[in-house]
Amino acid sequence: MLIAGIGNIFLGDDGFGPEVVRRLPRHPDPGVRVVDYGIRGMHLAYDLLDPWAALVLVDAVPGRGAPGRVEVFRAVPEDTGAARLDAHAMSPDAVFAGVRALGGVLPPTVVVGCQVACVDEGIGLSAPVAAAVDEAVAAVGGVLADLLPAAPLPPATARQED
């Protein structure tokens, strides 16, 4: 499973994804990879050519609600035809189109997003978005728990009666 933080840390709240993945604890499952892609959308597109069971995108989601509100939803990539590729400024839809253009198949994708307050030039998250980072870290953990196969229970040991 690939967990990808995306966003531009030089555009205020757009740096939400990189900040969340920076705070994620190391996952014990070697099949879980956490990467801060930042603005390297083409790098993400190439990494998605590998077979992944699932993709968790962590990103800012502008314009749909109160700043700082965390949302978890399945991404439904649109097939809009030709990919408009800009290696340093790719939206998730452009990344998905790039994967298809490269002959790849997209894994099931879940987005953990946060409503932004400001994406003007500047480093640092706004107060409501910064306050949502811990909630987003927990949401990524919940998504992982839902998507990863349950670990088998250890064999039961016989209790000795006295």
PDB file of C-alpha atoms in Angstrom:
ATOM      1  CA  MET A   1       0.000   0.000   0.000  1.00  0.00           C
ATOM      2  CA  LEU A   2       1.301   3.442  -0.910  1.00  0.00           C
ATOM      3  CA  ILE A   3       0.557   6.478   1.272  1.00  0.00           C
ATOM      4  CA  ALA A   4       1.345   9.643  -0.686  1.00  0.00           C
ATOM      5  CA  GLY A   5       1.453  13.129   0.760  1.00  0.00           C
ATOM      6  CA  ILE A   6       1.023  15.675  -2.010  1.00  0.00           C
ATOM      7  CA  GLY A   7       1.041  19.453  -2.024  1.00  0.00           C
ATOM      8  CA  ASN A   8       3.217  22.527  -2.218  1.00  0.00           C
ATOM      9  CA  ILE A   9       4.682  23.611   1.122  1.00  0.00           C
ATOM     10  CA  PHE A  10       5.286  27.100  -0.345  1.00  0.00           C
ATOM     11  CA  LEU A  11       1.543  27.682  -0.806  1.00  0.00           C
ATOM     12  CA  GLY A  12       0.256  27.752   2.775  1.00  0.00           C
ATOM     13  CA  ASP A  13      -2.401  25.114   3.402  1.00  0.00           C
ATOM     14  CA  ASP A  14      -1.470  23.251   0.210  1.00  0.00           C
ATOM     15  CA  GLY A  15       1.369  21.832   2.322  1.00  0.00           C
ATOM     16  CA  PHE A  16      -1.146  19.781   4.347  1.00  0.00           C
ATOM     17  CA  GLY A  17      -0.318  16.419   2.703  1.00  0.00           C
ATOM     18  CA  PRO A  18       3.447  16.651   3.269  1.00  0.00           C
ATOM     19  CA  GLU A  19       2.894  17.714   6.897  1.00  0.00           C
ATOM     20  CA  VAL A  20       0.581  14.781   7.620  1.00  0.00           C
ATOM     21  CA  VAL A  21       2.904  12.144   6.152  1.00  0.00           C
ATOM     22  CA  ARG A  22       5.819  13.698   8.022  1.00  0.00           C
ATOM     23  CA  ARG A  23       3.947  13.014  11.281  1.00  0.00           C
ATOM     24  CA  LEU A  24       2.813   9.476  10.460  1.00  0.00           C
ATOM     25  CA  PRO A  25       4.425   6.856  12.682  1.00  0.00           C
ATOM     26  CA  ARG A  26       6.545   4.232  10.969  1.00  0.00           C
ATOM     27  CA  HIS A  27       4.271   1.361   9.971  1.00  0.00           C
ATOM     28  CA  PRO A  28       5.449  -2.148  10.951  1.00  0.00           C
ATOM     29  CA  ASP A  29       4.097  -3.726   7.741  1.00  0.00           C
ATOM     30  CA  PRO A  30       6.889  -3.750   5.113  1.00  0.00           C
ATOM     31  CA  GLY A  31       4.208  -3.588   2.407  1.00  0.00           C
ATOM     32  CA  VAL A  32       3.216  -0.066   3.520  1.00  0.00           C
ATOM     33  CA  ARG A  33       5.286   2.727   1.998  1.00  0.00           C
ATOM     34  CA  VAL A  34       4.865   6.369   3.090  1.00  0.00           C
ATOM     35  CA  VAL A  35       6.237   9.074   0.770  1.00  0.00           C
ATOM     36  CA  ASP A  36       6.130  12.860   0.765  1.00  0.00           C
ATOM     37  CA  TYR A  37       5.806  13.568  -2.961  1.00  0.00           C
ATOM     38  CA  GLY A  38       5.242  17.280  -2.459  1.00  0.00           C
ATOM     39  CA  ILE A  39       4.940  18.712  -5.965  1.00  0.00           C
ATOM     40  CA  ARG A  40       6.609  15.761  -7.700  1.00  0.00           C
ATOM     41  CA  GLY A  41       3.466  14.463  -9.367  1.00  0.00           C
ATOM     42  CA  MET A  42       5.348  12.783 -12.193  1.00  0.00           C
ATOM     43  CA  HIS A  43       7.416  10.847  -9.630  1.00  0.00           C
ATOM     44  CA  LEU A  44       4.159   9.638  -8.056  1.00  0.00           C
ATOM     45  CA  ALA A  45       2.817   8.671 -11.492  1.00  0.00           C
ATOM     46  CA  TYR A  46       5.911   6.557 -12.174  1.00  0.00           C
ATOM     47  CA  ASP A  47       5.741   4.943  -8.712  1.00  0.00           C
ATOM     48  CA  LEU A  48       2.098   4.037  -9.423  1.00  0.00           C
ATOM     49  CA  LEU A  49       3.282   1.869 -12.313  1.00  0.00           C
ATOM     50  CA  ASP A  50       4.300  -0.671  -9.649  1.00  0.00           C
ATOM     51  CA  PRO A  51       1.486  -2.938  -8.482  1.00  0.00           C
ATOM     52  CA  TRP A  52      -0.072  -1.487  -5.335  1.00  0.00           C
ATOM     53  CA  ALA A  53      -2.997  -2.992  -3.443  1.00  0.00           C
ATOM     54  CA  ALA A  54      -4.210   0.529  -2.626  1.00  0.00           C
ATOM     55  CA  LEU A  55      -3.221   4.187  -2.696  1.00  0.00           C
ATOM     56  CA  VAL A  56      -3.943   6.640   0.114  1.00  0.00           C
ATOM     57  CA  LEU A  57      -3.572  10.245  -1.059  1.00  0.00           C
ATOM     58  CA  VAL A  58      -3.186  12.887   1.637  1.00  0.00           C
ATOM     59  CA  ASP A  59      -3.918  16.304   0.199  1.00  0.00           C
ATOM     60  CA  ALA A  60      -5.526  19.708   0.637  1.00  0.00           C
ATOM     61  CA  VAL A  61      -9.050  19.873  -0.809  1.00  0.00           C
ATOM     62  CA  PRO A  62     -10.040  23.463  -1.522  1.00  0.00           C
ATOM     63  CA  GLY A  63     -13.459  24.998  -1.702  1.00  0.00           C
ATOM     64  CA  ARG A  64     -15.874  22.447  -0.280  1.00  0.00           C
ATOM     65  CA  GLY A  65     -16.357  23.323   3.352  1.00  0.00           C
ATOM     66  CA  ALA A  66     -15.088  24.866   6.552  1.00  0.00           C
ATOM     67  CA  PRO A  67     -11.294  25.230   6.759  1.00  0.00           C
ATOM     68  CA  GLY A  68      -9.766  22.439   8.813  1.00  0.00           C
ATOM     69  CA  ARG A  69     -12.508  19.896   8.106  1.00  0.00           C
ATOM     70  CA  VAL A  70     -10.960  16.477   7.405  1.00  0.00           C
ATOM     71  CA  GLU A  71     -12.665  14.314   4.800  1.00  0.00           C
ATOM     72  CA  VAL A  72     -12.060  10.701   3.834  1.00  0.00           C
ATOM     73  CA  PHE A  73     -13.449   9.527   0.505  1.00  0.00           C
ATOM     74  CA  ARG A  74     -12.789   7.172  -2.377  1.00  0.00           C
ATOM     75  CA  ALA A  75     -11.293   8.819  -5.430  1.00  0.00           C
ATOM     76  CA  VAL A  76     -13.015   8.119  -8.705  1.00  0.00           C
ATOM     77  CA  PRO A  77     -10.466   9.129 -11.338  1.00  0.00           C
ATOM     78  CA  GLU A  78     -11.993  10.642 -14.446  1.00  0.00           C
ATOM     79  CA  ASP A  79     -10.741   9.437 -17.796  1.00  0.00           C
ATOM     80  CA  THR A  80     -10.449  12.775 -19.561  1.00  0.00           C
ATOM     81  CA  GLY A  81      -8.311  11.524 -22.415  1.00  0.00           C
ATOM     82  CA  ALA A  82      -4.883  13.048 -22.918  1.00  0.00           C
ATOM     83  CA  ALA A  83      -2.863  13.896 -19.844  1.00  0.00           C
ATOM     84  CA  ARG A  84      -1.734  17.489 -19.339  1.00  0.00           C
ATOM     85  CA  LEU A  85       1.630  16.818 -17.742  1.00  0.00           C
ATOM     86  CA  ASP A  86       3.528  19.392 -15.713  1.00  0.00           C
ATOM     87  CA  ALA A  87       6.067  17.525 -13.601  1.00  0.00           C
ATOM     88  CA  HIS A  88       5.967  20.118 -10.811  1.00  0.00           C
ATOM     89  CA  ALA A  89       2.293  21.060 -10.631  1.00  0.00           C
ATOM     90  CA  MET A  90       0.104  18.021 -11.071  1.00  0.00           C
ATOM     91  CA  SER A  91      -3.316  17.631  -9.544  1.00  0.00           C
ATOM     92  CA  PRO A  92      -4.363  14.096  -8.573  1.00  0.00           C
ATOM     93  CA  ASP A  93      -6.433  13.873 -11.784  1.00  0.00           C
ATOM     94  CA  ALA A  94      -3.355  14.766 -13.830  1.00  0.00           C
ATOM     95  CA  VAL A  95      -1.306  12.136 -11.956  1.00  0.00           C
ATOM     96  CA  PHE A  96      -4.015   9.532 -12.648  1.00  0.00           C
ATOM     97  CA  ALA A  97      -4.085  10.513 -16.334  1.00  0.00           C
ATOM     98  CA  GLY A  98      -0.293  10.267 -16.415  1.00  0.00           C
ATOM     99  CA  VAL A  99      -0.406   6.739 -14.998  1.00  0.00           C
ATOM    100  CA  ARG A 100      -2.899   5.695 -17.669  1.00  0.00           C
ATOM    101  CA  ALA A 101      -0.819   7.399 -20.391  1.00  0.00           C
ATOM    102  CA  LEU A 102       2.193   5.408 -19.217  1.00  0.00           C
ATOM    103  CA  GLY A 103       0.204   2.171 -19.481  1.00  0.00           C
ATOM    104  CA  GLY A 104      -0.389   1.695 -15.767  1.00  0.00           C
ATOM    105  CA  VAL A 105      -3.466   0.635 -13.855  1.00  0.00           C
ATOM    106  CA  LEU A 106      -4.615   2.692 -10.903  1.00  0.00           C
ATOM    107  CA  PRO A 107      -5.065   0.946  -7.571  1.00  0.00           C
ATOM    108  CA  PRO A 108      -8.155   1.568  -5.454  1.00  0.00           C
ATOM    109  CA  THR A 109      -7.607   5.065  -4.062  1.00  0.00           C
ATOM    110  CA  VAL A 110      -8.735   6.728  -0.854  1.00  0.00           C
ATOM    111  CA  VAL A 111      -8.191  10.435  -0.201  1.00  0.00           C
ATOM    112  CA  VAL A 112      -7.633  11.855   3.258  1.00  0.00           C
ATOM    113  CA  GLY A 113      -8.108  15.546   2.635  1.00  0.00           C
ATOM    114  CA  CYS A 114      -8.506  18.766   4.547  1.00  0.00           C
ATOM    115  CA  GLN A 115     -10.451  21.870   3.621  1.00  0.00           C
ATOM    116  CA  VAL A 116      -8.064  24.795   3.216  1.00  0.00           C
ATOM    117  CA  ALA A 117      -8.237  28.375   4.449  1.00  0.00           C
ATOM    118  CA  CYS A 118      -5.478  29.876   2.307  1.00  0.00           C
ATOM    119  CA  VAL A 119      -3.219  28.695  -0.517  1.00  0.00           C
ATOM    120  CA  ASP A 120      -1.439  32.009  -1.083  1.00  0.00           C
ATOM    121  CA  GLU A 121       2.350  32.080  -1.263  1.00  0.00           C
ATOM    122  CA  GLY A 122       3.860  31.484   2.135  1.00  0.00           C
ATOM    123  CA  ILE A 123       5.224  28.690   4.277  1.00  0.00           C
ATOM    124  CA  GLY A 124       3.116  27.241   7.069  1.00  0.00           C
ATOM    125  CA  LEU A 125      -0.398  25.995   7.569  1.00  0.00           C
ATOM    126  CA  SER A 126      -3.239  28.227   8.732  1.00  0.00           C
ATOM    127  CA  ALA A 127      -4.437  27.668  12.308  1.00  0.00           C
ATOM    128  CA  PRO A 128      -7.529  25.563  11.415  1.00  0.00           C
ATOM    129  CA  VAL A 129      -5.583  23.353   8.997  1.00  0.00           C
ATOM    130  CA  ALA A 130      -2.654  22.928  11.406  1.00  0.00           C
ATOM    131  CA  ALA A 131      -5.155  21.885  14.073  1.00  0.00           C
ATOM    132  CA  ALA A 132      -6.498  19.189  11.715  1.00  0.00           C
ATOM    133  CA  VAL A 133      -3.173  17.424  11.136  1.00  0.00           C
ATOM    134  CA  ASP A 134      -3.496  15.044  14.117  1.00  0.00           C
ATOM    135  CA  GLU A 135      -7.042  14.141  13.068  1.00  0.00           C
ATOM    136  CA  ALA A 136      -5.763  13.379   9.567  1.00  0.00           C
ATOM    137  CA  VAL A 137      -2.952  11.200  10.954  1.00  0.00           C
ATOM    138  CA  ALA A 138      -5.594   9.212  12.846  1.00  0.00           C
ATOM    139  CA  ALA A 139      -7.767   9.034   9.709  1.00  0.00           C
ATOM    140  CA  VAL A 140      -4.867   7.570   7.701  1.00  0.00           C
ATOM    141  CA  GLY A 141      -4.437   4.970  10.459  1.00  0.00           C
ATOM    142  CA  GLY A 142      -8.143   4.121  10.209  1.00  0.00           C
ATOM    143  CA  VAL A 143      -7.927   3.765   6.433  1.00  0.00           C
ATOM    144  CA  LEU A 144      -4.931   1.451   6.809  1.00  0.00           C
ATOM    145  CA  ALA A 145      -6.769  -0.659   9.379  1.00  0.00           C
ATOM    146  CA  ASP A 146      -9.698  -0.992   6.953  1.00  0.00           C
ATOM    147  CA  LEU A 147      -7.558  -1.803   3.907  1.00  0.00           C
ATOM    148  CA  LEU A 148      -4.855  -4.060   5.320  1.00  0.00           C
ATOM    149  CA  PRO A 149      -5.719  -7.718   5.782  1.00  0.00           C
ATOM    150  CA  ALA A 150      -6.144  -8.634   9.400  1.00  0.00           C
ATOM    151  CA  ALA A 151      -3.113 -10.307  10.909  1.00  0.00           C
ATOM    152  CA  PRO A 152      -3.741 -13.930  11.827  1.00  0.00           C
ATOM    153  CA  LEU A 153      -4.263 -14.554  15.503  1.00  0.00           C
ATOM    154  CA  PRO A 154      -1.455 -16.400  17.253  1.00  0.00           C
ATOM    155  CA  PRO A 155      -2.236 -20.036  18.036  1.00  0.00           C
ATOM    156  CA  ALA A 156      -4.012 -20.514  21.331  1.00  0.00           C
ATOM    157  CA  THR A 157      -1.990 -22.095  24.074  1.00  0.00           C
ATOM    158  CA  ALA A 158      -3.504 -24.684  26.359  1.00  0.00           C
ATOM    159  CA  ARG A 159      -4.059 -23.441  29.895  1.00  0.00           C
ATOM    160  CA  GLN A 160      -2.748 -25.707  32.552  1.00  0.00           C
ATOM    161  CA  GLU A 161      -5.154 -26.322  35.375  1.00  0.00           C
ATOM    162  CA  ASP A 162      -3.703 -26.430  38.921  1.00  0.00           C
TER     163      ASP A 162
END
